[in-house]
Amino acid sequence: MSSVSHNKPKVIIDCDPGIDDAIALVVANHFSEIIGITTVAGNVPLEFTTVNTQSICELLNLDVPIHSGASHAYSKQSVTAEHVHGDTGLGDLLLPKPENKIVSEHADNYLIDITKQENDLTLIALGPLTNIAHAIEKDPAFVSRIKSITLMGGSAYGLGNATASAEFNIFADPEAASIVFNSRAPIKMIGLNLTRQVQMGIEHAKILSENIGNRVSKSVSTLLYSYQNLISSSTGNITVPMHDPCAVLAVTHPEFFTFEKRNVIIELDGIYTRGMTVVDERKSSPPINCDVGYQADSENLISLIVDAASTKN
Ligand code: RIB
Ligand code: CA
């Protein structure tokens, strides 16, 4: 395990819980200072991603402002992933109806305002980029007020999950992604080429439910079991990728990642490639607009996820 000391970075999290988003919130709560959370339609409709966020915050005793946001993509097309996250978005995890309230339904306005009030903020994006694109269109200077937009999305090497060539968060709102990648924002892209290196399995779920056994660890265990059952039925895999937790850990523990500067374009018109992140690997590529993640230290990252999930809040 690294001996690097870690100050807790101040983060805003935009998410679409979603099983891996929920685990990412547990990790972020342990290793970062969460200033606020915004929700977006993605894995499941907005009303579910929002109530799931509220429930996870109560599970974590995390009292931070929650603002809901976009219910639809720019194209108005609706792409969801109940086959991966279950009908509610949290698999088999049943949490009490939350008592906390959302502060507003205008995530874009919150993103604009909070970045005027707080310095040194990192925006971690774990879902479709609709809220962030709306904020950029309303206030282009928004991108100059944040340390980075570290996003789980896309992929190098043309890997896809929503389609053969497109990753879900980008595919769900390609127009939003194009606005973000063309905004000159300081982007770190954590794509499928990286997140598929970090896989957790039943043995981790057992450790969390049997060896640790507190409310948070048992909840994360249930999320892992659900994720594995849902994914294995379509992929046959017995382990599950930690997509969104990788984006959080890229902010809190960058020493466990390698990045390369690249030009990334979002394909909007391809019949078979709409939503693809076209990562230019040529040395003489067009202007750089993104740091793309390539390598992850899976063993250390999984250990950090288990540590965060094991800590009683
Ligand atoms: O492709 C994986 C990404 O899409 C993750 O963020 C998952 O939660 C879904 O939003
Ligand atoms: Ca997500």
mmCIF file of N, CA and C in Angstrom, residues 75-204:
data_model
loop_
_atom_site.group_PDB
_atom_site.id
_atom_site.type_symbol
_atom_site.label_atom_id
_atom_site.label_comp_id
_atom_site.label_asym_id
_atom_site.label_seq_id
_atom_site.Cartn_x
_atom_site.Cartn_y
_atom_site.Cartn_z
ATOM 1 N N SER A 75 -30.754 15.073 -26.701
ATOM 2 C CA SER A 75 -31.507 14.517 -27.857
ATOM 3 C C SER A 75 -32.909 14.101 -27.462
ATOM 4 N N LYS A 76 -33.192 14.165 -26.141
ATOM 5 C CA LYS A 76 -34.479 13.693 -25.598
ATOM 6 C C LYS A 76 -34.619 12.178 -25.674
ATOM 7 N N GLN A 77 -33.582 11.505 -26.253
ATOM 8 C CA GLN A 77 -33.659 10.031 -26.266
ATOM 9 C C GLN A 77 -33.435 9.536 -24.839
ATOM 10 N N SER A 78 -34.098 8.454 -24.473
ATOM 11 C CA SER A 78 -33.921 7.908 -23.122
ATOM 12 C C SER A 78 -33.184 6.580 -23.217
ATOM 13 N N VAL A 79 -31.984 6.545 -22.587
ATOM 14 C CA VAL A 79 -31.197 5.317 -22.529
ATOM 15 C C VAL A 79 -31.001 5.000 -21.051
ATOM 16 N N THR A 80 -31.420 3.818 -20.616
ATOM 17 C CA THR A 80 -31.236 3.450 -19.207
ATOM 18 C C THR A 80 -30.545 2.086 -19.125
ATOM 19 N N ALA A 81 -30.255 1.632 -17.897
ATOM 20 C CA ALA A 81 -29.474 0.388 -17.741
ATOM 21 C C ALA A 81 -30.015 -0.454 -16.583
ATOM 22 N N GLU A 82 -31.336 -0.628 -16.561
ATOM 23 C CA GLU A 82 -31.931 -1.456 -15.495
ATOM 24 C C GLU A 82 -31.402 -2.894 -15.534
ATOM 25 N N HIS A 83 -30.983 -3.334 -16.721
ATOM 26 C CA HIS A 83 -30.480 -4.721 -16.848
ATOM 27 C C HIS A 83 -29.150 -4.897 -16.103
ATOM 28 N N VAL A 84 -28.514 -3.757 -15.783
ATOM 29 C CA VAL A 84 -27.247 -3.819 -15.037
ATOM 30 C C VAL A 84 -27.447 -3.442 -13.570
ATOM 31 N N HIS A 85 -28.369 -2.505 -13.321
ATOM 32 C CA HIS A 85 -28.497 -1.937 -11.968
ATOM 33 C C HIS A 85 -29.801 -2.301 -11.271
ATOM 34 N N GLY A 86 -30.665 -3.028 -11.955
ATOM 35 C CA GLY A 86 -31.968 -3.374 -11.383
ATOM 36 C C GLY A 86 -32.992 -2.271 -11.602
ATOM 37 N N ASP A 87 -34.258 -2.570 -11.349
ATOM 38 C CA ASP A 87 -35.333 -1.614 -11.651
ATOM 39 C C ASP A 87 -35.235 -0.331 -10.828
ATOM 40 N N THR A 88 -34.762 -0.439 -9.587
ATOM 41 C CA THR A 88 -34.656 0.765 -8.734
ATOM 42 C C THR A 88 -33.305 1.459 -8.916
ATOM 43 N N GLY A 89 -32.325 0.718 -9.445
ATOM 44 C CA GLY A 89 -30.984 1.286 -9.610
ATOM 45 C C GLY A 89 -29.984 0.831 -8.563
ATOM 46 N N LEU A 90 -30.470 0.191 -7.483
ATOM 47 C CA LEU A 90 -29.563 -0.281 -6.427
ATOM 48 C C LEU A 90 -29.663 -1.793 -6.250
ATOM 49 N N GLY A 91 -29.986 -2.486 -7.326
ATOM 50 C CA GLY A 91 -30.032 -3.949 -7.252
ATOM 51 C C GLY A 91 -31.004 -4.407 -6.175
ATOM 52 N N ASP A 92 -30.523 -5.321 -5.319
ATOM 53 C CA ASP A 92 -31.387 -5.868 -4.252
ATOM 54 C C ASP A 92 -31.295 -5.072 -2.955
ATOM 55 N N LEU A 93 -30.522 -3.962 -2.969
ATOM 56 C CA LEU A 93 -30.362 -3.200 -1.735
ATOM 57 C C LEU A 93 -31.629 -2.392 -1.450
ATOM 58 N N LEU A 94 -32.213 -2.651 -0.286
ATOM 59 C CA LEU A 94 -33.406 -1.898 0.130
ATOM 60 C C LEU A 94 -33.012 -0.983 1.283
ATOM 61 N N LEU A 95 -33.109 0.318 1.070
ATOM 62 C CA LEU A 95 -32.757 1.282 2.110
ATOM 63 C C LEU A 95 -34.024 2.005 2.548
ATOM 64 N N PRO A 96 -34.061 2.502 3.802
ATOM 65 C CA PRO A 96 -35.254 3.221 4.275
ATOM 66 C C PRO A 96 -35.550 4.432 3.387
ATOM 67 N N LYS A 97 -36.837 4.780 3.284
ATOM 68 C CA LYS A 97 -37.221 5.988 2.532
ATOM 69 C C LYS A 97 -36.504 7.178 3.156
ATOM 70 N N PRO A 98 -35.762 7.941 2.365
ATOM 71 C CA PRO A 98 -34.948 9.013 2.958
ATOM 72 C C PRO A 98 -35.793 10.151 3.505
ATOM 73 N N GLU A 99 -35.290 10.778 4.575
ATOM 74 C CA GLU A 99 -35.979 11.941 5.152
ATOM 75 C C GLU A 99 -35.323 13.246 4.694
ATOM 76 N N ASN A 100 -34.045 13.119 4.231
ATOM 77 C CA ASN A 100 -33.376 14.343 3.768
ATOM 78 C C ASN A 100 -34.078 14.844 2.504
ATOM 79 N N LYS A 101 -33.955 16.140 2.243
ATOM 80 C CA LYS A 101 -34.650 16.755 1.103
ATOM 81 C C LYS A 101 -33.628 17.247 0.080
ATOM 82 N N ILE A 102 -34.037 17.253 -1.188
ATOM 83 C CA ILE A 102 -33.151 17.871 -2.181
ATOM 84 C C ILE A 102 -33.294 19.394 -2.044
ATOM 85 N N VAL A 103 -32.179 20.094 -2.331
ATOM 86 C CA VAL A 103 -32.164 21.556 -2.151
ATOM 87 C C VAL A 103 -32.808 22.258 -3.334
ATOM 88 N N SER A 104 -32.558 21.751 -4.546
ATOM 89 C CA SER A 104 -33.194 22.349 -5.742
ATOM 90 C C SER A 104 -33.233 21.297 -6.846
ATOM 91 N N GLU A 105 -33.931 21.640 -7.907
ATOM 92 C CA GLU A 105 -33.984 20.756 -9.080
ATOM 93 C C GLU A 105 -33.142 21.339 -10.222
ATOM 94 N N HIS A 106 -32.221 22.211 -9.841
ATOM 95 C CA HIS A 106 -31.420 22.907 -10.875
ATOM 96 C C HIS A 106 -29.932 22.656 -10.643
ATOM 97 N N ALA A 107 -29.510 21.432 -10.940
ATOM 98 C CA ALA A 107 -28.109 21.042 -10.719
ATOM 99 C C ALA A 107 -27.151 21.956 -11.469
ATOM 100 N N ASP A 108 -27.517 22.354 -12.671
ATOM 101 C CA ASP A 108 -26.617 23.219 -13.470
ATOM 102 C C ASP A 108 -26.376 24.560 -12.767
ATOM 103 N N ASN A 109 -27.434 25.142 -12.243
ATOM 104 C CA ASN A 109 -27.255 26.426 -11.527
ATOM 105 C C ASN A 109 -26.409 26.238 -10.269
ATOM 106 N N TYR A 110 -26.583 25.087 -9.579
ATOM 107 C CA TYR A 110 -25.772 24.827 -8.379
ATOM 108 C C TYR A 110 -24.298 24.694 -8.757
ATOM 109 N N LEU A 111 -24.015 23.975 -9.844
ATOM 110 C CA LEU A 111 -22.622 23.803 -10.281
ATOM 111 C C LEU A 111 -21.989 25.168 -10.593
ATOM 112 N N ILE A 112 -22.752 26.041 -11.231
ATOM 113 C CA ILE A 112 -22.248 27.392 -11.550
ATOM 114 C C ILE A 112 -21.992 28.185 -10.265
ATOM 115 N N ASP A 113 -22.963 28.152 -9.355
ATOM 116 C CA ASP A 113 -22.863 28.966 -8.133
ATOM 117 C C ASP A 113 -21.784 28.460 -7.173
ATOM 118 N N ILE A 114 -21.712 27.144 -6.943
ATOM 119 C CA ILE A 114 -20.776 26.623 -5.933
ATOM 120 C C ILE A 114 -19.333 26.836 -6.373
ATOM 121 N N THR A 115 -19.106 26.850 -7.694
ATOM 122 C CA THR A 115 -17.727 27.074 -8.167
ATOM 123 C C THR A 115 -17.345 28.552 -8.100
ATOM 124 N N LYS A 116 -18.317 29.425 -7.834
ATOM 125 C CA LYS A 116 -18.018 30.838 -7.564
ATOM 126 C C LYS A 116 -17.730 31.045 -6.076
ATOM 127 N N GLN A 117 -18.258 30.124 -5.254
ATOM 128 C CA GLN A 117 -18.115 30.278 -3.791
ATOM 129 C C GLN A 117 -16.901 29.535 -3.232
ATOM 130 N N GLU A 118 -16.550 28.394 -3.869
ATOM 131 C CA GLU A 118 -15.487 27.538 -3.328
ATOM 132 C C GLU A 118 -14.339 27.447 -4.323
ATOM 133 N N ASN A 119 -13.080 27.523 -3.782
ATOM 134 C CA ASN A 119 -11.914 27.282 -4.638
ATOM 135 C C ASN A 119 -11.491 25.816 -4.531
ATOM 136 N N ASP A 120 -10.563 25.426 -5.428
ATOM 137 C CA ASP A 120 -9.955 24.078 -5.350
ATOM 138 C C ASP A 120 -10.973 22.944 -5.410
ATOM 139 N N LEU A 121 -12.028 23.131 -6.170
ATOM 140 C CA LEU A 121 -13.030 22.074 -6.307
ATOM 141 C C LEU A 121 -12.691 21.170 -7.492
ATOM 142 N N THR A 122 -12.849 19.870 -7.284
ATOM 143 C CA THR A 122 -12.774 18.902 -8.386
ATOM 144 C C THR A 122 -14.178 18.375 -8.637
ATOM 145 N N LEU A 123 -14.608 18.388 -9.893
ATOM 146 C CA LEU A 123 -15.917 17.844 -10.263
ATOM 147 C C LEU A 123 -15.718 16.409 -10.725
ATOM 148 N N ILE A 124 -16.356 15.474 -10.016
ATOM 149 C CA ILE A 124 -16.280 14.062 -10.389
ATOM 150 C C ILE A 124 -17.607 13.703 -11.051
ATOM 151 N N ALA A 125 -17.564 13.332 -12.321
ATOM 152 C CA ALA A 125 -18.781 13.030 -13.081
ATOM 153 C C ALA A 125 -18.887 11.523 -13.283
ATOM 154 N N LEU A 126 -19.995 10.966 -12.795
ATOM 155 C CA LEU A 126 -20.152 9.506 -12.817
ATOM 156 C C LEU A 126 -21.320 9.048 -13.693
ATOM 157 N N GLY A 127 -21.981 9.987 -14.349
ATOM 158 C CA GLY A 127 -23.124 9.638 -15.193
ATOM 159 C C GLY A 127 -23.055 10.374 -16.520
ATOM 160 N N PRO A 128 -24.153 10.358 -17.281
ATOM 161 C CA PRO A 128 -24.213 11.186 -18.496
ATOM 162 C C PRO A 128 -23.909 12.643 -18.160
ATOM 163 N N LEU A 129 -23.309 13.373 -19.103
ATOM 164 C CA LEU A 129 -22.740 14.703 -18.797
ATOM 165 C C LEU A 129 -23.741 15.844 -19.007
ATOM 166 N N THR A 130 -25.023 15.552 -18.963
ATOM 167 C CA THR A 130 -26.066 16.526 -19.283
ATOM 168 C C THR A 130 -26.025 17.746 -18.374
ATOM 169 N N ASN A 131 -25.951 17.542 -17.046
ATOM 170 C CA ASN A 131 -25.935 18.682 -16.114
ATOM 171 C C ASN A 131 -24.725 19.578 -16.368
ATOM 172 N N ILE A 132 -23.590 18.949 -16.610
ATOM 173 C CA ILE A 132 -22.345 19.701 -16.773
ATOM 174 C C ILE A 132 -22.364 20.495 -18.080
ATOM 175 N N ALA A 133 -22.903 19.887 -19.120
ATOM 176 C CA ALA A 133 -23.032 20.602 -20.393
ATOM 177 C C ALA A 133 -23.976 21.801 -20.259
ATOM 178 N N HIS A 134 -25.067 21.626 -19.524
ATOM 179 C CA HIS A 134 -25.989 22.754 -19.304
ATOM 180 C C HIS A 134 -25.279 23.888 -18.558
ATOM 181 N N ALA A 135 -24.463 23.505 -17.549
ATOM 182 C CA ALA A 135 -23.740 24.538 -16.781
ATOM 183 C C ALA A 135 -22.762 25.286 -17.680
ATOM 184 N N ILE A 136 -22.063 24.557 -18.547
ATOM 185 C CA ILE A 136 -21.091 25.184 -19.455
ATOM 186 C C ILE A 136 -21.785 26.104 -20.447
ATOM 187 N N GLU A 137 -22.950 25.676 -20.935
ATOM 188 C CA GLU A 137 -23.671 26.537 -21.903
ATOM 189 C C GLU A 137 -24.176 27.811 -21.219
ATOM 190 N N LYS A 138 -24.598 27.695 -19.949
ATOM 191 C CA LYS A 138 -25.105 28.877 -19.239
ATOM 192 C C LYS A 138 -23.969 29.808 -18.825
ATOM 193 N N ASP A 139 -22.790 29.196 -18.471
ATOM 194 C CA ASP A 139 -21.663 30.007 -17.977
ATOM 195 C C ASP A 139 -20.357 29.366 -18.425
ATOM 196 N N PRO A 140 -19.866 29.671 -19.625
ATOM 197 C CA PRO A 140 -18.636 29.053 -20.156
ATOM 198 C C PRO A 140 -17.428 29.220 -19.236
ATOM 199 N N ALA A 141 -17.435 30.267 -18.407
ATOM 200 C CA ALA A 141 -16.295 30.472 -17.493
ATOM 201 C C ALA A 141 -16.288 29.445 -16.356
ATOM 202 N N PHE A 142 -17.360 28.676 -16.250
ATOM 203 C CA PHE A 142 -17.452 27.623 -15.224
ATOM 204 C C PHE A 142 -16.220 26.726 -15.267
ATOM 205 N N VAL A 143 -15.772 26.372 -16.481
ATOM 206 C CA VAL A 143 -14.670 25.396 -16.603
ATOM 207 C C VAL A 143 -13.348 25.954 -16.088
ATOM 208 N N SER A 144 -13.249 27.294 -15.983
ATOM 209 C CA SER A 144 -11.998 27.890 -15.490
ATOM 210 C C SER A 144 -11.959 27.943 -13.962
ATOM 211 N N ARG A 145 -13.072 27.593 -13.319
ATOM 212 C CA ARG A 145 -13.143 27.700 -11.852
ATOM 213 C C ARG A 145 -12.948 26.344 -11.162
ATOM 214 N N ILE A 146 -12.714 25.275 -11.934
ATOM 215 C CA ILE A 146 -12.574 23.951 -11.306
ATOM 216 C C ILE A 146 -11.184 23.386 -11.586
ATOM 217 N N LYS A 147 -10.694 22.583 -10.620
ATOM 218 C CA LYS A 147 -9.363 21.981 -10.798
ATOM 219 C C LYS A 147 -9.373 20.956 -11.921
ATOM 220 N N SER A 148 -10.442 20.150 -11.969
ATOM 221 C CA SER A 148 -10.585 19.197 -13.076
ATOM 222 C C SER A 148 -12.016 18.670 -13.109
ATOM 223 N N ILE A 149 -12.398 18.213 -14.294
ATOM 224 C CA ILE A 149 -13.579 17.361 -14.427
ATOM 225 C C ILE A 149 -13.035 15.944 -14.609
ATOM 226 N N THR A 150 -13.083 15.162 -13.549
ATOM 227 C CA THR A 150 -12.625 13.777 -13.636
ATOM 228 C C THR A 150 -13.861 12.915 -13.859
ATOM 229 N N LEU A 151 -13.958 12.338 -15.042
ATOM 230 C CA LEU A 151 -15.208 11.673 -15.419
ATOM 231 C C LEU A 151 -15.010 10.194 -15.736
ATOM 232 N N MET A 152 -15.952 9.394 -15.278
ATOM 233 C CA MET A 152 -16.036 8.009 -15.746
ATOM 234 C C MET A 152 -16.833 8.079 -17.027
ATOM 235 N N GLY A 153 -16.151 7.736 -18.129
ATOM 236 C CA GLY A 153 -16.868 7.775 -19.399
ATOM 237 C C GLY A 153 -15.955 7.445 -20.551
ATOM 238 N N GLY A 154 -16.548 6.985 -21.628
ATOM 239 C CA GLY A 154 -15.795 6.712 -22.848
ATOM 240 C C GLY A 154 -14.824 5.557 -22.693
ATOM 241 N N SER A 155 -13.880 5.522 -23.636
ATOM 242 C CA SER A 155 -12.836 4.502 -23.567
ATOM 243 C C SER A 155 -11.787 4.786 -24.633
ATOM 244 N N ALA A 156 -10.551 4.463 -24.317
ATOM 245 C CA ALA A 156 -9.545 4.379 -25.371
ATOM 246 C C ALA A 156 -9.783 3.066 -26.105
ATOM 247 N N TYR A 157 -9.181 2.964 -27.313
ATOM 248 C CA TYR A 157 -9.220 1.720 -28.101
ATOM 249 C C TYR A 157 -10.624 1.353 -28.575
ATOM 250 N N GLY A 158 -11.582 2.287 -28.534
ATOM 251 C CA GLY A 158 -12.898 2.045 -29.113
ATOM 252 C C GLY A 158 -13.735 1.007 -28.402
ATOM 253 N N LEU A 159 -13.430 0.759 -27.109
ATOM 254 C CA LEU A 159 -14.216 -0.240 -26.362
ATOM 255 C C LEU A 159 -15.593 0.331 -26.042
ATOM 256 N N GLY A 160 -16.592 -0.541 -26.013
ATOM 257 C CA GLY A 160 -17.941 -0.091 -25.678
ATOM 258 C C GLY A 160 -18.630 -1.072 -24.744
ATOM 259 N N ASN A 161 -19.688 -0.577 -24.097
ATOM 260 C CA ASN A 161 -20.576 -1.479 -23.333
ATOM 261 C C ASN A 161 -22.041 -1.231 -23.708
ATOM 262 N N ALA A 162 -22.401 0.018 -23.904
ATOM 263 C CA ALA A 162 -23.772 0.329 -24.342
ATOM 264 C C ALA A 162 -23.973 -0.135 -25.784
ATOM 265 N N THR A 163 -22.914 0.052 -26.591
ATOM 266 C CA THR A 163 -22.869 -0.502 -27.954
ATOM 267 C C THR A 163 -21.468 -1.082 -28.149
ATOM 268 N N ALA A 164 -21.218 -1.591 -29.328
ATOM 269 C CA ALA A 164 -19.885 -2.173 -29.588
ATOM 270 C C ALA A 164 -18.785 -1.132 -29.457
ATOM 271 N N SER A 165 -19.143 0.153 -29.640
ATOM 272 C CA SER A 165 -18.084 1.188 -29.671
ATOM 273 C C SER A 165 -18.324 2.342 -28.711
ATOM 274 N N ALA A 166 -19.418 2.340 -27.964
ATOM 275 C CA ALA A 166 -19.738 3.474 -27.085
ATOM 276 C C ALA A 166 -19.969 3.033 -25.643
ATOM 277 N N GLU A 167 -19.396 3.801 -24.723
ATOM 278 C CA GLU A 167 -19.600 3.538 -23.280
ATOM 279 C C GLU A 167 -20.894 4.228 -22.850
ATOM 280 N N PHE A 168 -21.574 3.706 -21.840
ATOM 281 C CA PHE A 168 -22.934 4.135 -21.504
ATOM 282 C C PHE A 168 -23.052 5.646 -21.232
ATOM 283 N N ASN A 169 -22.181 6.210 -20.366
ATOM 284 C CA ASN A 169 -22.357 7.611 -19.965
ATOM 285 C C ASN A 169 -22.270 8.558 -21.158
ATOM 286 N N ILE A 170 -21.421 8.209 -22.120
ATOM 287 C CA ILE A 170 -21.296 9.044 -23.321
ATOM 288 C C ILE A 170 -22.447 8.762 -24.272
ATOM 289 N N PHE A 171 -22.763 7.460 -24.430
ATOM 290 C CA PHE A 171 -23.828 7.057 -25.365
ATOM 291 C C PHE A 171 -25.181 7.631 -24.951
ATOM 292 N N ALA A 172 -25.399 7.753 -23.629
ATOM 293 C CA ALA A 172 -26.701 8.238 -23.138
ATOM 294 C C ALA A 172 -26.929 9.700 -23.492
ATOM 295 N N ASP A 173 -25.831 10.482 -23.664
ATOM 296 C CA ASP A 173 -26.001 11.886 -24.072
ATOM 297 C C ASP A 173 -24.749 12.366 -24.814
ATOM 298 N N PRO A 174 -24.568 11.932 -26.050
ATOM 299 C CA PRO A 174 -23.364 12.306 -26.812
ATOM 300 C C PRO A 174 -23.226 13.810 -27.036
ATOM 301 N N GLU A 175 -24.350 14.493 -27.246
ATOM 302 C CA GLU A 175 -24.296 15.953 -27.447
ATOM 303 C C GLU A 175 -23.738 16.648 -26.196
ATOM 304 N N ALA A 176 -24.158 16.192 -25.028
ATOM 305 C CA ALA A 176 -23.627 16.777 -23.788
ATOM 306 C C ALA A 176 -22.129 16.512 -23.683
ATOM 307 N N ALA A 177 -21.731 15.288 -23.995
ATOM 308 C CA ALA A 177 -20.303 14.939 -23.910
ATOM 309 C C ALA A 177 -19.485 15.790 -24.871
ATOM 310 N N SER A 178 -20.037 16.027 -26.063
ATOM 311 C CA SER A 178 -19.301 16.833 -27.048
ATOM 312 C C SER A 178 -19.108 18.258 -26.546
ATOM 313 N N ILE A 179 -20.128 18.817 -25.917
ATOM 314 C CA ILE A 179 -20.013 20.168 -25.333
ATOM 315 C C ILE A 179 -18.904 20.186 -24.277
ATOM 316 N N VAL A 180 -18.871 19.169 -23.424
ATOM 317 C CA VAL A 180 -17.875 19.129 -22.343
ATOM 318 C C VAL A 180 -16.466 18.963 -22.908
ATOM 319 N N PHE A 181 -16.283 18.044 -23.861
ATOM 320 C CA PHE A 181 -14.942 17.789 -24.392
ATOM 321 C C PHE A 181 -14.448 18.924 -25.294
ATOM 322 N N ASN A 182 -15.363 19.789 -25.754
ATOM 323 C CA ASN A 182 -14.960 20.941 -26.583
ATOM 324 C C ASN A 182 -14.907 22.237 -25.785
ATOM 325 N N SER A 183 -15.027 22.131 -24.445
ATOM 326 C CA SER A 183 -15.167 23.348 -23.615
ATOM 327 C C SER A 183 -13.842 23.868 -23.080
ATOM 328 N N ARG A 184 -12.731 23.164 -23.379
ATOM 329 C CA ARG A 184 -11.420 23.498 -22.810
ATOM 330 C C ARG A 184 -11.360 23.257 -21.301
ATOM 331 N N ALA A 185 -12.326 22.477 -20.808
ATOM 332 C CA ALA A 185 -12.276 22.110 -19.381
ATOM 333 C C ALA A 185 -11.075 21.195 -19.146
ATOM 334 N N PRO A 186 -10.472 21.226 -17.947
ATOM 335 C CA PRO A 186 -9.379 20.299 -17.616
ATOM 336 C C PRO A 186 -9.943 18.912 -17.331
ATOM 337 N N ILE A 187 -9.986 18.056 -18.363
ATOM 338 C CA ILE A 187 -10.691 16.772 -18.266
ATOM 339 C C ILE A 187 -9.712 15.626 -18.004
ATOM 340 N N LYS A 188 -10.058 14.778 -17.045
ATOM 341 C CA LYS A 188 -9.396 13.473 -16.896
ATOM 342 C C LYS A 188 -10.451 12.423 -17.207
ATOM 343 N N MET A 189 -10.180 11.606 -18.220
ATOM 344 C CA MET A 189 -11.160 10.607 -18.670
ATOM 345 C C MET A 189 -10.783 9.222 -18.139
ATOM 346 N N ILE A 190 -11.663 8.660 -17.326
ATOM 347 C CA ILE A 190 -11.485 7.303 -16.790
ATOM 348 C C ILE A 190 -12.436 6.402 -17.587
ATOM 349 N N GLY A 191 -11.909 5.753 -18.594
ATOM 350 C CA GLY A 191 -12.758 5.003 -19.504
ATOM 351 C C GLY A 191 -12.733 3.501 -19.250
ATOM 352 N N LEU A 192 -13.492 2.784 -20.075
ATOM 353 C CA LEU A 192 -13.607 1.327 -19.896
ATOM 354 C C LEU A 192 -12.251 0.636 -20.012
ATOM 355 N N ASN A 193 -11.359 1.182 -20.858
ATOM 356 C CA ASN A 193 -10.038 0.553 -21.009
ATOM 357 C C ASN A 193 -9.295 0.494 -19.678
ATOM 358 N N LEU A 194 -9.603 1.419 -18.788
ATOM 359 C CA LEU A 194 -8.985 1.430 -17.456
ATOM 360 C C LEU A 194 -9.861 0.702 -16.435
ATOM 361 N N THR A 195 -11.150 1.036 -16.395
ATOM 362 C CA THR A 195 -11.991 0.519 -15.293
ATOM 363 C C THR A 195 -12.149 -1.000 -15.347
ATOM 364 N N ARG A 196 -12.041 -1.573 -16.551
ATOM 365 C CA ARG A 196 -12.172 -3.039 -16.648
ATOM 366 C C ARG A 196 -10.961 -3.762 -16.047
ATOM 367 N N GLN A 197 -9.905 -2.986 -15.718
ATOM 368 C CA GLN A 197 -8.744 -3.587 -15.048
ATOM 369 C C GLN A 197 -9.020 -3.800 -13.554
ATOM 370 N N VAL A 198 -10.076 -3.141 -13.036
ATOM 371 C CA VAL A 198 -10.348 -3.157 -11.594
ATOM 372 C C VAL A 198 -11.666 -3.890 -11.346
ATOM 373 N N GLN A 199 -11.570 -5.188 -11.075
ATOM 374 C CA GLN A 199 -12.726 -6.055 -10.969
ATOM 375 C C GLN A 199 -12.859 -6.597 -9.534
ATOM 376 N N MET A 200 -14.076 -6.597 -8.996
ATOM 377 C CA MET A 200 -14.315 -7.184 -7.673
ATOM 378 C C MET A 200 -15.279 -8.361 -7.816
ATOM 379 N N GLY A 201 -15.205 -9.289 -6.852
ATOM 380 C CA GLY A 201 -16.013 -10.504 -6.984
ATOM 381 C C GLY A 201 -16.693 -10.888 -5.688
ATOM 382 N N ILE A 202 -17.223 -12.088 -5.695
ATOM 383 C CA ILE A 202 -17.996 -12.604 -4.558
ATOM 384 C C ILE A 202 -17.141 -12.659 -3.295
ATOM 385 N N GLU A 203 -15.827 -12.931 -3.484
ATOM 386 C CA GLU A 203 -14.991 -13.023 -2.276
ATOM 387 C C GLU A 203 -14.945 -11.679 -1.547
ATOM 388 N N HIS A 204 -14.980 -10.591 -2.291
ATOM 389 C CA HIS A 204 -14.987 -9.267 -1.644
ATOM 390 C C HIS A 204 -16.334 -9.023 -0.959
#
